[in-house]
């Protein structure tokens, strides 16, 4: 939401959100929308440590790193509200979904080299086109389609997994993305009304925080399912009694 105040980054050239700009600092346009990405970084780092420590396949380390990159890109976007930084947020969103698509579908893909090759060129081509052109609703539709393409495989993993704790992860994944989407939509649709309130509930910032947990639950669930496929005897355990992660017991030969 535009504010006529002195700032470091200059005029807004990207999509603007419902948070008032440069209220807390002349260096951060949307303070809450920026700092709300920290949970994503912390949770992705925890997932990365778990994946590396238990020697999961490299795809999961890359997935957690992509979550961190996406959160940093979002921070830069909301801190500056510049078009280039918005592209630096949106392009990694697409790359991340392509990575999820690979992790979900590659175990049963018979032509192993074709999928990563196609996804690589698709991601590179999108990055080039996105750098040259502005997308509005087209980007949102494109991103939604990529998300929807992942749902059938996630559901298949859910119904084939018998572990109660793993199924709970999947339910938390669905719950967080549902609540996050409500917050995102509320922030966009009711911004005019919310801006008149004495207290802004910061729906977009809540979206960021919930999506950080959403990604963590999705990643942890996928790590569990992949460990099952590899015969690593996975189980979901809880750090500090509340944060779930996957612990595996590999056969001695591995």
Short mmCIF file of C-alpha atoms in Angstrom, two decimals:
data_model
loop_
_atom_site.label_atom_id
_atom_site.label_comp_id
_atom_site.label_asym_id
_atom_site.label_seq_id
_atom_site.Cartn_x
_atom_site.Cartn_y
_atom_site.Cartn_z
CA UNK A 1 0.00 0.00 0.00
CA UNK A 2 1.63 3.20 -1.19
CA UNK A 3 2.85 5.77 1.29
CA UNK A 4 4.26 9.22 0.48
CA UNK A 5 7.40 8.91 2.59
CA UNK A 6 11.10 9.07 1.92
CA UNK A 7 12.60 5.67 1.15
CA UNK A 8 15.80 4.06 -0.02
CA UNK A 9 14.50 2.03 -2.98
CA UNK A 10 12.56 4.65 -4.92
CA UNK A 11 9.07 4.37 -6.42
CA UNK A 12 7.14 1.11 -6.37
CA UNK A 13 7.45 -0.76 -9.68
CA UNK A 14 6.09 -4.17 -8.59
CA UNK A 15 2.79 -5.47 -7.28
CA UNK A 16 1.92 -3.70 -4.04
CA UNK A 17 0.22 -5.40 -1.12
CA UNK A 18 -2.07 -4.33 1.72
CA UNK A 19 0.66 -3.47 4.20
CA UNK A 20 1.54 0.23 4.46
CA UNK A 21 4.94 0.93 2.97
CA UNK A 22 8.04 2.19 4.80
CA UNK A 23 6.32 2.53 8.16
CA UNK A 24 9.05 0.92 10.25
CA UNK A 25 12.15 1.63 8.15
CA UNK A 26 13.10 3.62 5.06
CA UNK A 27 15.02 0.53 3.90
CA UNK A 28 12.14 -1.98 4.15
CA UNK A 29 8.98 -1.27 2.17
CA UNK A 30 6.74 -3.91 3.71
CA UNK A 31 8.19 -4.80 7.10
CA UNK A 32 5.88 -7.66 8.13
CA UNK A 33 5.76 -9.15 4.64
CA UNK A 34 9.56 -9.19 4.71
CA UNK A 35 10.33 -10.61 8.16
CA UNK A 36 7.54 -13.22 7.88
CA UNK A 37 9.81 -15.19 5.56
CA UNK A 38 12.20 -16.06 8.40
CA UNK A 39 10.20 -19.15 9.49
CA UNK A 40 10.60 -20.55 5.97
CA UNK A 41 14.36 -20.13 6.15
CA UNK A 42 14.67 -21.68 9.61
CA UNK A 43 12.44 -24.66 8.80
CA UNK A 44 14.15 -25.28 5.46
CA UNK A 45 17.54 -25.18 7.17
CA UNK A 46 16.34 -27.76 9.71
CA UNK A 47 15.14 -29.95 6.87
CA UNK A 48 18.44 -29.53 5.05
CA UNK A 49 20.42 -30.59 8.13
CA UNK A 50 18.19 -33.66 8.47
CA UNK A 51 18.54 -34.60 4.81
CA UNK A 52 22.33 -34.21 4.83
CA UNK A 53 22.83 -35.86 8.20
CA UNK A 54 20.91 -38.99 7.16
CA UNK A 55 22.28 -39.00 3.62
CA UNK A 56 19.04 -38.66 1.76
CA UNK A 57 19.28 -38.32 -2.00
CA UNK A 58 20.63 -35.00 -3.22
CA UNK A 59 17.23 -34.00 -4.60
CA UNK A 60 15.99 -33.39 -1.05
CA UNK A 61 18.95 -31.20 -0.14
CA UNK A 62 18.32 -29.21 -3.31
CA UNK A 63 14.64 -28.97 -2.39
CA UNK A 64 15.38 -27.50 1.05
CA UNK A 65 17.92 -25.11 -0.46
CA UNK A 66 15.32 -24.01 -3.01
CA UNK A 67 12.95 -23.21 -0.13
CA UNK A 68 15.64 -21.00 1.40
CA UNK A 69 16.31 -19.27 -1.93
CA UNK A 70 12.60 -18.67 -2.43
CA UNK A 71 12.25 -17.14 1.04
CA UNK A 72 15.23 -14.84 0.44
CA UNK A 73 13.78 -13.81 -2.91
CA UNK A 74 10.48 -13.02 -1.24
CA UNK A 75 12.24 -10.95 1.41
CA UNK A 76 14.05 -8.92 -1.26
CA UNK A 77 10.82 -8.39 -3.17
CA UNK A 78 8.79 -7.15 -0.22
CA UNK A 79 11.66 -5.08 1.15
CA UNK A 80 12.08 -3.19 -2.13
CA UNK A 81 8.81 -3.49 -4.09
CA UNK A 82 10.84 -3.36 -7.29
CA UNK A 83 9.91 -5.30 -10.42
CA UNK A 84 13.27 -7.05 -10.74
CA UNK A 85 13.03 -8.34 -7.18
CA UNK A 86 9.47 -9.49 -7.87
CA UNK A 87 10.83 -11.58 -10.71
CA UNK A 88 13.47 -12.88 -8.30
CA UNK A 89 10.61 -14.09 -6.10
CA UNK A 90 8.32 -15.51 -8.79
CA UNK A 91 10.86 -17.38 -10.91
CA UNK A 92 12.12 -19.52 -7.98
CA UNK A 93 8.47 -20.31 -7.16
CA UNK A 94 8.15 -22.01 -10.54
CA UNK A 95 11.53 -23.71 -10.25
CA UNK A 96 10.54 -25.08 -6.86
CA UNK A 97 7.30 -26.55 -8.23
CA UNK A 98 9.25 -28.21 -11.06
CA UNK A 99 11.51 -29.76 -8.45
CA UNK A 100 8.49 -31.04 -6.51
CA UNK A 101 7.15 -32.49 -9.76
CA UNK A 102 10.44 -34.32 -10.32
CA UNK A 103 10.58 -35.71 -6.78
CA UNK A 104 6.97 -36.88 -6.97
CA UNK A 105 7.00 -38.52 -10.38
CA UNK A 106 10.59 -39.57 -11.08
CA UNK A 107 10.59 -42.84 -9.05
CA UNK A 108 8.18 -44.45 -11.56
CA UNK A 109 9.41 -42.66 -14.69
CA UNK A 110 10.86 -45.22 -17.08
CA UNK A 111 12.92 -42.80 -19.19
CA UNK A 112 15.07 -41.32 -16.44
CA UNK A 113 16.96 -38.74 -18.48
CA UNK A 114 13.94 -37.22 -20.22
CA UNK A 115 12.18 -35.77 -17.17
CA UNK A 116 15.07 -33.79 -15.66
CA UNK A 117 16.11 -32.60 -19.13
CA UNK A 118 12.60 -31.39 -19.95
CA UNK A 119 12.11 -29.75 -16.56
CA UNK A 120 15.50 -28.01 -16.79
CA UNK A 121 14.75 -26.46 -20.19
CA UNK A 122 11.21 -25.62 -19.11
CA UNK A 123 12.52 -23.79 -16.05
CA UNK A 124 15.24 -22.02 -18.03
CA UNK A 125 12.79 -21.02 -20.74
CA UNK A 126 10.34 -19.65 -18.20
CA UNK A 127 13.10 -17.63 -16.52
CA UNK A 128 14.04 -16.00 -19.83
CA UNK A 129 10.46 -15.23 -20.82
CA UNK A 130 9.63 -13.97 -17.33
CA UNK A 131 12.65 -11.65 -17.44
CA UNK A 132 11.46 -10.13 -20.71
CA UNK A 133 7.73 -9.91 -20.06
CA UNK A 134 5.44 -8.86 -17.23
CA UNK A 135 2.92 -11.42 -16.04
CA UNK A 136 -0.14 -10.70 -13.95
CA UNK A 137 -2.93 -13.20 -13.67
CA UNK A 138 -1.11 -15.44 -16.17
CA UNK A 139 1.64 -16.15 -13.64
CA UNK A 140 -0.87 -17.03 -10.93
CA UNK A 141 -2.74 -19.39 -13.27
CA UNK A 142 0.52 -20.99 -14.40
CA UNK A 143 1.67 -21.50 -10.83
CA UNK A 144 -1.72 -22.90 -9.79
CA UNK A 145 -1.61 -25.41 -12.65
CA UNK A 146 1.84 -26.61 -11.56
CA UNK A 147 0.53 -27.06 -8.01
CA UNK A 148 -2.52 -28.97 -9.23
CA UNK A 149 -0.35 -31.33 -11.29
CA UNK A 150 1.36 -32.43 -8.08
CA UNK A 151 -1.84 -33.22 -6.19
CA UNK A 152 -2.66 -36.63 -7.75
CA UNK A 153 0.76 -38.02 -6.88
CA UNK A 154 0.66 -36.59 -3.36
CA UNK A 155 -2.72 -38.24 -2.87
CA UNK A 156 -1.36 -41.55 -4.16
CA UNK A 157 1.47 -41.38 -1.64
CA UNK A 158 -1.04 -40.59 1.08
CA UNK A 159 -3.32 -43.55 0.41
CA UNK A 160 -0.40 -45.97 0.04
CA UNK A 161 1.26 -44.84 3.27
CA UNK A 162 0.01 -46.74 6.31
CA UNK A 163 2.00 -44.84 8.95
CA UNK A 164 -0.32 -42.70 11.06
CA UNK A 165 2.27 -40.02 11.78
CA UNK A 166 3.18 -39.72 8.10
CA UNK A 167 -0.49 -39.32 7.21
CA UNK A 168 -0.70 -36.60 9.86
CA UNK A 169 2.06 -34.72 8.05
CA UNK A 170 0.02 -34.84 4.87
CA UNK A 171 -3.04 -33.54 6.72
CA UNK A 172 -1.01 -30.67 8.18
CA UNK A 173 0.21 -29.92 4.67
CA UNK A 174 -3.39 -29.64 3.42
CA UNK A 175 -4.51 -27.62 6.45
CA UNK A 176 -1.69 -25.07 6.20
CA UNK A 177 -2.10 -24.51 2.47
CA UNK A 178 -5.86 -24.07 2.94
CA UNK A 179 -5.44 -21.52 5.74
CA UNK A 180 -2.60 -19.77 3.91
CA UNK A 181 -4.71 -19.42 0.77
CA UNK A 182 -7.56 -17.91 2.79
CA UNK A 183 -5.14 -15.36 4.26
CA UNK A 184 -3.72 -14.52 0.80
CA UNK A 185 -7.17 -14.07 -0.72
CA UNK A 186 -8.44 -12.01 2.22
CA UNK A 187 -5.46 -9.69 1.99
CA UNK A 188 -6.07 -9.12 -1.73
CA UNK A 189 -9.87 -9.01 -1.85
CA UNK A 190 -10.59 -7.05 1.34
CA UNK A 191 -7.60 -4.72 1.35
CA UNK A 192 -9.75 -1.58 1.04
CA UNK A 193 -11.75 -2.56 4.11
CA UNK A 194 -8.75 -3.82 6.10
CA UNK A 195 -6.82 -0.61 5.46
CA UNK A 196 -9.50 1.28 7.39
CA UNK A 197 -9.06 -0.87 10.49
CA UNK A 198 -6.94 0.30 13.39
CA UNK A 199 -5.15 -3.07 13.28
CA UNK A 200 -4.05 -4.71 10.04
CA UNK A 201 -4.05 -8.54 10.48
CA UNK A 202 -1.26 -8.75 7.86
CA UNK A 203 -2.84 -11.55 5.85
CA UNK A 204 0.02 -11.76 3.37
CA UNK A 205 2.59 -12.03 6.14
CA UNK A 206 0.57 -14.84 7.72
CA UNK A 207 0.52 -16.48 4.29
CA UNK A 208 4.33 -16.45 4.29
CA UNK A 209 4.58 -18.01 7.74
CA UNK A 210 2.01 -20.70 7.01
CA UNK A 211 3.63 -21.54 3.67
CA UNK A 212 6.95 -21.99 5.45
CA UNK A 213 5.35 -24.70 7.58
CA UNK A 214 3.49 -26.01 4.54
CA UNK A 215 6.72 -26.56 2.64
CA UNK A 216 8.32 -28.18 5.65
CA UNK A 217 5.43 -30.62 6.11
CA UNK A 218 5.43 -31.44 2.38
CA UNK A 219 9.18 -32.03 2.32
CA UNK A 220 9.11 -34.18 5.44
CA UNK A 221 6.23 -36.26 4.08
CA UNK A 222 8.04 -36.79 0.78
CA UNK A 223 11.23 -37.77 2.59
CA UNK A 224 9.26 -40.35 4.56
CA UNK A 225 7.66 -41.78 1.41
CA UNK A 226 10.97 -41.96 -0.43
CA UNK A 227 12.64 -43.64 2.55
CA UNK A 228 9.84 -46.23 2.48
CA UNK A 229 10.48 -46.87 -1.20
CA UNK A 230 14.18 -47.39 -0.49
CA UNK A 231 13.54 -49.73 2.45
CA UNK A 232 15.09 -47.43 5.03
CA UNK A 233 12.49 -48.15 7.77
CA UNK A 234 11.52 -44.50 8.33
CA UNK A 235 9.57 -43.16 11.25
CA UNK A 236 8.34 -39.70 12.18
CA UNK A 237 9.83 -38.39 15.40
CA UNK A 238 9.41 -35.01 17.10
CA UNK A 239 12.14 -32.59 18.07
CA UNK A 240 11.33 -30.86 21.36
CA UNK A 241 8.07 -32.80 21.30
CA UNK A 242 6.52 -30.66 18.54
CA UNK A 243 8.59 -30.40 15.33
CA UNK A 244 8.29 -33.54 13.18
CA UNK A 245 11.17 -34.94 11.17
CA UNK A 246 12.01 -38.27 9.56
CA UNK A 247 14.45 -40.67 11.17
CA UNK A 248 15.61 -43.62 9.11
CA UNK A 249 17.34 -46.90 9.85
CA UNK A 250 19.12 -48.01 6.71
CA UNK A 251 20.12 -51.63 6.08
CA UNK A 252 23.78 -52.21 6.91
CA UNK A 253 24.65 -52.62 3.24
CA UNK A 254 23.68 -48.97 2.69
#
